[in-house]
Amino acid sequence: MIKKGAMYEHNFGGTVFVTKVTTSTVEFRNQSIPDMEFHEKDEWKLETFIEQFSYVAG
């Protein structure tokens, strides 16, 4: 399960900090993902986030 307050790494590198998790979405802040057009804060569908990110710490 995705955890609020944890760091996750994108498949292509770079990390995000999860700020909110619901049963269907994950809200996060971009920490260090270059070359991708992420907003400062973004929200993705939970299943999309799980496919593209892996747990780092937190």
PDB file of N, CA and C in Angstrom:
ATOM      1  N   MET A   1       0.837  -1.197   0.000  1.00  0.00           N
ATOM      2  CA  MET A   1       0.000   0.000   0.000  1.00  0.00           C
ATOM      3  C   MET A   1       0.875   1.252   0.000  1.00  0.00           C
ATOM      4  N   ILE A   2       0.463   2.256  -0.703  1.00  0.00           N
ATOM      5  CA  ILE A   2       1.186   3.523  -0.757  1.00  0.00           C
ATOM      6  C   ILE A   2       0.991   4.256   0.574  1.00  0.00           C
ATOM      7  N   LYS A   3       2.087   4.823   1.106  1.00  0.00           N
ATOM      8  CA  LYS A   3       2.034   5.473   2.415  1.00  0.00           C
ATOM      9  C   LYS A   3       2.207   6.986   2.305  1.00  0.00           C
ATOM     10  N   LYS A   4       1.339   7.721   2.982  1.00  0.00           N
ATOM     11  CA  LYS A   4       1.474   9.171   3.090  1.00  0.00           C
ATOM     12  C   LYS A   4       2.758   9.487   3.846  1.00  0.00           C
ATOM     13  N   GLY A   5       3.493  10.507   3.395  1.00  0.00           N
ATOM     14  CA  GLY A   5       4.719  10.904   4.066  1.00  0.00           C
ATOM     15  C   GLY A   5       5.949  10.143   3.603  1.00  0.00           C
ATOM     16  N   ALA A   6       5.773   9.224   2.656  1.00  0.00           N
ATOM     17  CA  ALA A   6       6.896   8.419   2.165  1.00  0.00           C
ATOM     18  C   ALA A   6       7.425   8.967   0.841  1.00  0.00           C
ATOM     19  N   MET A   7       8.659   8.592   0.533  1.00  0.00           N
ATOM     20  CA  MET A   7       9.293   8.957  -0.733  1.00  0.00           C
ATOM     21  C   MET A   7       9.197   7.770  -1.686  1.00  0.00           C
ATOM     22  N   TYR A   8       8.936   8.074  -2.950  1.00  0.00           N
ATOM     23  CA  TYR A   8       8.861   7.039  -3.987  1.00  0.00           C
ATOM     24  C   TYR A   8       9.689   7.475  -5.175  1.00  0.00           C
ATOM     25  N   GLU A   9      10.297   6.491  -5.831  1.00  0.00           N
ATOM     26  CA  GLU A   9      11.146   6.775  -6.988  1.00  0.00           C
ATOM     27  C   GLU A   9      10.419   6.358  -8.264  1.00  0.00           C
ATOM     28  N   HIS A  10      10.487   7.227  -9.276  1.00  0.00           N
ATOM     29  CA  HIS A  10       9.872   6.929 -10.568  1.00  0.00           C
ATOM     30  C   HIS A  10      10.728   5.908 -11.312  1.00  0.00           C
ATOM     31  N   ASN A  11      10.099   5.107 -12.161  1.00  0.00           N
ATOM     32  CA  ASN A  11      10.810   4.092 -12.956  1.00  0.00           C
ATOM     33  C   ASN A  11      11.976   4.674 -13.747  1.00  0.00           C
ATOM     34  N   PHE A  12      11.867   5.930 -14.182  1.00  0.00           N
ATOM     35  CA  PHE A  12      12.919   6.558 -14.977  1.00  0.00           C
ATOM     36  C   PHE A  12      13.866   7.395 -14.135  1.00  0.00           C
ATOM     37  N   GLY A  13      13.737   7.334 -12.808  1.00  0.00           N
ATOM     38  CA  GLY A  13      14.596   8.093 -11.913  1.00  0.00           C
ATOM     39  C   GLY A  13      13.888   9.315 -11.364  1.00  0.00           C
ATOM     40  N   GLY A  14      14.397   9.843 -10.263  1.00  0.00           N
ATOM     41  CA  GLY A  14      13.785  10.989  -9.609  1.00  0.00           C
ATOM     42  C   GLY A  14      12.781  10.531  -8.562  1.00  0.00           C
ATOM     43  N   THR A  15      12.519  11.405  -7.587  1.00  0.00           N
ATOM     44  CA  THR A  15      11.657  11.018  -6.473  1.00  0.00           C
ATOM     45  C   THR A  15      10.509  11.999  -6.265  1.00  0.00           C
ATOM     46  N   VAL A  16       9.467  11.494  -5.591  1.00  0.00           N
ATOM     47  CA  VAL A  16       8.335  12.314  -5.172  1.00  0.00           C
ATOM     48  C   VAL A  16       8.047  12.030  -3.707  1.00  0.00           C
ATOM     49  N   PHE A  17       7.379  12.975  -3.055  1.00  0.00           N
ATOM     50  CA  PHE A  17       6.969  12.867  -1.657  1.00  0.00           C
ATOM     51  C   PHE A  17       5.447  12.801  -1.635  1.00  0.00           C
ATOM     52  N   VAL A  18       4.891  11.712  -1.119  1.00  0.00           N
ATOM     53  CA  VAL A  18       3.439  11.518  -1.099  1.00  0.00           C
ATOM     54  C   VAL A  18       2.808  12.347   0.014  1.00  0.00           C
ATOM     55  N   THR A  19       1.813  13.182  -0.344  1.00  0.00           N
ATOM     56  CA  THR A  19       1.158  14.054   0.628  1.00  0.00           C
ATOM     57  C   THR A  19      -0.248  13.599   0.999  1.00  0.00           C
ATOM     58  N   LYS A  20      -0.874  12.762   0.152  1.00  0.00           N
ATOM     59  CA  LYS A  20      -2.232  12.301   0.445  1.00  0.00           C
ATOM     60  C   LYS A  20      -2.496  11.022  -0.340  1.00  0.00           C
ATOM     61  N   VAL A  21      -3.161  10.062   0.304  1.00  0.00           N
ATOM     62  CA  VAL A  21      -3.526   8.812  -0.357  1.00  0.00           C
ATOM     63  C   VAL A  21      -5.002   8.534  -0.077  1.00  0.00           C
ATOM     64  N   THR A  22      -5.771   8.245  -1.129  1.00  0.00           N
ATOM     65  CA  THR A  22      -7.162   7.819  -0.966  1.00  0.00           C
ATOM     66  C   THR A  22      -7.281   6.426  -1.574  1.00  0.00           C
ATOM     67  N   THR A  23      -8.478   5.892  -1.598  1.00  0.00           N
ATOM     68  CA  THR A  23      -8.666   4.561  -2.180  1.00  0.00           C
ATOM     69  C   THR A  23      -8.475   4.559  -3.691  1.00  0.00           C
ATOM     70  N   SER A  24      -8.510   5.739  -4.316  1.00  0.00           N
ATOM     71  CA  SER A  24      -8.386   5.779  -5.774  1.00  0.00           C
ATOM     72  C   SER A  24      -7.314   6.721  -6.311  1.00  0.00           C
ATOM     73  N   THR A  25      -6.767   7.609  -5.470  1.00  0.00           N
ATOM     74  CA  THR A  25      -5.773   8.580  -5.955  1.00  0.00           C
ATOM     75  C   THR A  25      -4.591   8.723  -4.995  1.00  0.00           C
ATOM     76  N   VAL A  26      -3.492   9.250  -5.551  1.00  0.00           N
ATOM     77  CA  VAL A  26      -2.299   9.582  -4.766  1.00  0.00           C
ATOM     78  C   VAL A  26      -1.917  11.013  -5.121  1.00  0.00           C
ATOM     79  N   GLU A  27      -1.770  11.862  -4.099  1.00  0.00           N
ATOM     80  CA  GLU A  27      -1.327  13.236  -4.307  1.00  0.00           C
ATOM     81  C   GLU A  27       0.128  13.309  -3.856  1.00  0.00           C
ATOM     82  N   PHE A  28       0.969  13.995  -4.635  1.00  0.00           N
ATOM     83  CA  PHE A  28       2.393  14.039  -4.309  1.00  0.00           C
ATOM     84  C   PHE A  28       3.029  15.331  -4.771  1.00  0.00           C
ATOM     85  N   ARG A  29       4.216  15.606  -4.209  1.00  0.00           N
ATOM     86  CA  ARG A  29       5.042  16.743  -4.607  1.00  0.00           C
ATOM     87  C   ARG A  29       6.260  16.209  -5.345  1.00  0.00           C
ATOM     88  N   ASN A  30       6.601  16.873  -6.429  1.00  0.00           N
ATOM     89  CA  ASN A  30       7.796  16.517  -7.186  1.00  0.00           C
ATOM     90  C   ASN A  30       9.026  16.914  -6.376  1.00  0.00           C
ATOM     91  N   GLN A  31       9.907  15.955  -6.134  1.00  0.00           N
ATOM     92  CA  GLN A  31      11.138  16.248  -5.399  1.00  0.00           C
ATOM     93  C   GLN A  31      12.302  16.462  -6.368  1.00  0.00           C
ATOM     94  N   SER A  32      12.462  15.558  -7.315  1.00  0.00           N
ATOM     95  CA  SER A  32      13.648  15.657  -8.177  1.00  0.00           C
ATOM     96  C   SER A  32      13.485  14.895  -9.489  1.00  0.00           C
ATOM     97  N   ILE A  33      12.366  15.072 -10.165  1.00  0.00           N
ATOM     98  CA  ILE A  33      12.195  14.365 -11.429  1.00  0.00           C
ATOM     99  C   ILE A  33      12.453  15.333 -12.583  1.00  0.00           C
ATOM    100  N   PRO A  34      13.603  15.208 -13.227  1.00  0.00           N
ATOM    101  CA  PRO A  34      13.920  16.066 -14.363  1.00  0.00           C
ATOM    102  C   PRO A  34      13.270  15.524 -15.635  1.00  0.00           C
ATOM    103  N   ASP A  35      13.169  16.354 -16.641  1.00  0.00           N
ATOM    104  CA  ASP A  35      12.718  15.940 -17.974  1.00  0.00           C
ATOM    105  C   ASP A  35      11.304  15.387 -18.003  1.00  0.00           C
ATOM    106  N   MET A  36      10.503  15.682 -16.999  1.00  0.00           N
ATOM    107  CA  MET A  36       9.102  15.276 -17.024  1.00  0.00           C
ATOM    108  C   MET A  36       8.281  16.483 -16.611  1.00  0.00           C
ATOM    109  N   GLU A  37       7.148  16.630 -17.217  1.00  0.00           N
ATOM    110  CA  GLU A  37       6.347  17.820 -16.952  1.00  0.00           C
ATOM    111  C   GLU A  37       5.390  17.627 -15.784  1.00  0.00           C
ATOM    112  N   PHE A  38       5.956  17.374 -14.597  1.00  0.00           N
ATOM    113  CA  PHE A  38       5.155  17.281 -13.387  1.00  0.00           C
ATOM    114  C   PHE A  38       4.937  18.680 -12.842  1.00  0.00           C
ATOM    115  N   HIS A  39       3.789  18.891 -12.271  1.00  0.00           N
ATOM    116  CA  HIS A  39       3.527  20.134 -11.567  1.00  0.00           C
ATOM    117  C   HIS A  39       4.262  20.056 -10.235  1.00  0.00           C
ATOM    118  N   GLU A  40       4.336  21.187  -9.550  1.00  0.00           N
ATOM    119  CA  GLU A  40       4.908  21.190  -8.205  1.00  0.00           C
ATOM    120  C   GLU A  40       4.163  20.172  -7.339  1.00  0.00           C
ATOM    121  N   LYS A  41       2.843  20.134  -7.527  1.00  0.00           N
ATOM    122  CA  LYS A  41       1.998  19.177  -6.814  1.00  0.00           C
ATOM    123  C   LYS A  41       1.121  18.505  -7.859  1.00  0.00           C
ATOM    124  N   ASP A  42       0.910  17.214  -7.742  1.00  0.00           N
ATOM    125  CA  ASP A  42       0.123  16.505  -8.740  1.00  0.00           C
ATOM    126  C   ASP A  42      -0.690  15.407  -8.074  1.00  0.00           C
ATOM    127  N   GLU A  43      -1.682  14.903  -8.801  1.00  0.00           N
ATOM    128  CA  GLU A  43      -2.520  13.820  -8.287  1.00  0.00           C
ATOM    129  C   GLU A  43      -2.724  12.812  -9.409  1.00  0.00           C
ATOM    130  N   TRP A  44      -2.466  11.553  -9.129  1.00  0.00           N
ATOM    131  CA  TRP A  44      -2.611  10.475 -10.110  1.00  0.00           C
ATOM    132  C   TRP A  44      -3.566   9.424  -9.587  1.00  0.00           C
ATOM    133  N   LYS A  45      -4.098   8.632 -10.515  1.00  0.00           N
ATOM    134  CA  LYS A  45      -4.870   7.456 -10.115  1.00  0.00           C
ATOM    135  C   LYS A  45      -3.932   6.505  -9.383  1.00  0.00           C
ATOM    136  N   LEU A  46      -4.437   5.860  -8.353  1.00  0.00           N
ATOM    137  CA  LEU A  46      -3.640   4.965  -7.525  1.00  0.00           C
ATOM    138  C   LEU A  46      -2.948   3.879  -8.344  1.00  0.00           C
ATOM    139  N   GLU A  47      -3.673   3.235  -9.254  1.00  0.00           N
ATOM    140  CA  GLU A  47      -3.070   2.142 -10.030  1.00  0.00           C
ATOM    141  C   GLU A  47      -1.960   2.633 -10.957  1.00  0.00           C
ATOM    142  N   THR A  48      -2.084   3.844 -11.493  1.00  0.00           N
ATOM    143  CA  THR A  48      -1.035   4.417 -12.337  1.00  0.00           C
ATOM    144  C   THR A  48       0.218   4.696 -11.512  1.00  0.00           C
ATOM    145  N   PHE A  49       0.023   5.246 -10.316  1.00  0.00           N
ATOM    146  CA  PHE A  49       1.143   5.539  -9.422  1.00  0.00           C
ATOM    147  C   PHE A  49       1.888   4.254  -9.066  1.00  0.00           C
ATOM    148  N   ILE A  50       1.138   3.212  -8.711  1.00  0.00           N
ATOM    149  CA  ILE A  50       1.746   1.932  -8.326  1.00  0.00           C
ATOM    150  C   ILE A  50       2.565   1.336  -9.470  1.00  0.00           C
ATOM    151  N   GLU A  51       2.089   1.486 -10.700  1.00  0.00           N
ATOM    152  CA  GLU A  51       2.806   0.961 -11.874  1.00  0.00           C
ATOM    153  C   GLU A  51       4.121   1.694 -12.122  1.00  0.00           C
ATOM    154  N   GLN A  52       4.180   2.993 -11.807  1.00  0.00           N
ATOM    155  CA  GLN A  52       5.325   3.805 -12.205  1.00  0.00           C
ATOM    156  C   GLN A  52       6.288   4.184 -11.081  1.00  0.00           C
ATOM    157  N   PHE A  53       5.914   3.936  -9.836  1.00  0.00           N
ATOM    158  CA  PHE A  53       6.770   4.335  -8.715  1.00  0.00           C
ATOM    159  C   PHE A  53       7.063   3.165  -7.785  1.00  0.00           C
ATOM    160  N   SER A  54       8.226   3.202  -7.152  1.00  0.00           N
ATOM    161  CA  SER A  54       8.575   2.198  -6.152  1.00  0.00           C
ATOM    162  C   SER A  54       9.014   2.903  -4.862  1.00  0.00           C
ATOM    163  N   TYR A  55       8.770   2.252  -3.741  1.00  0.00           N
ATOM    164  CA  TYR A  55       9.047   2.796  -2.406  1.00  0.00           C
ATOM    165  C   TYR A  55      10.535   3.019  -2.191  1.00  0.00           C
ATOM    166  N   VAL A  56      10.870   4.165  -1.588  1.00  0.00           N
ATOM    167  CA  VAL A  56      12.261   4.458  -1.255  1.00  0.00           C
ATOM    168  C   VAL A  56      12.441   4.509   0.268  1.00  0.00           C
ATOM    169  N   ALA A  57      11.714   5.404   0.935  1.00  0.00           N
ATOM    170  CA  ALA A  57      11.865   5.573   2.386  1.00  0.00           C
ATOM    171  C   ALA A  57      10.695   6.356   2.951  1.00  0.00           C
ATOM    172  N   GLY A  58      10.531   6.238   4.282  1.00  0.00           N
ATOM    173  CA  GLY A  58       9.526   7.063   4.945  1.00  0.00           C
ATOM    174  C   GLY A  58       8.487   6.292   5.687  1.00  0.00           C
TER     175      GLY A  58
END
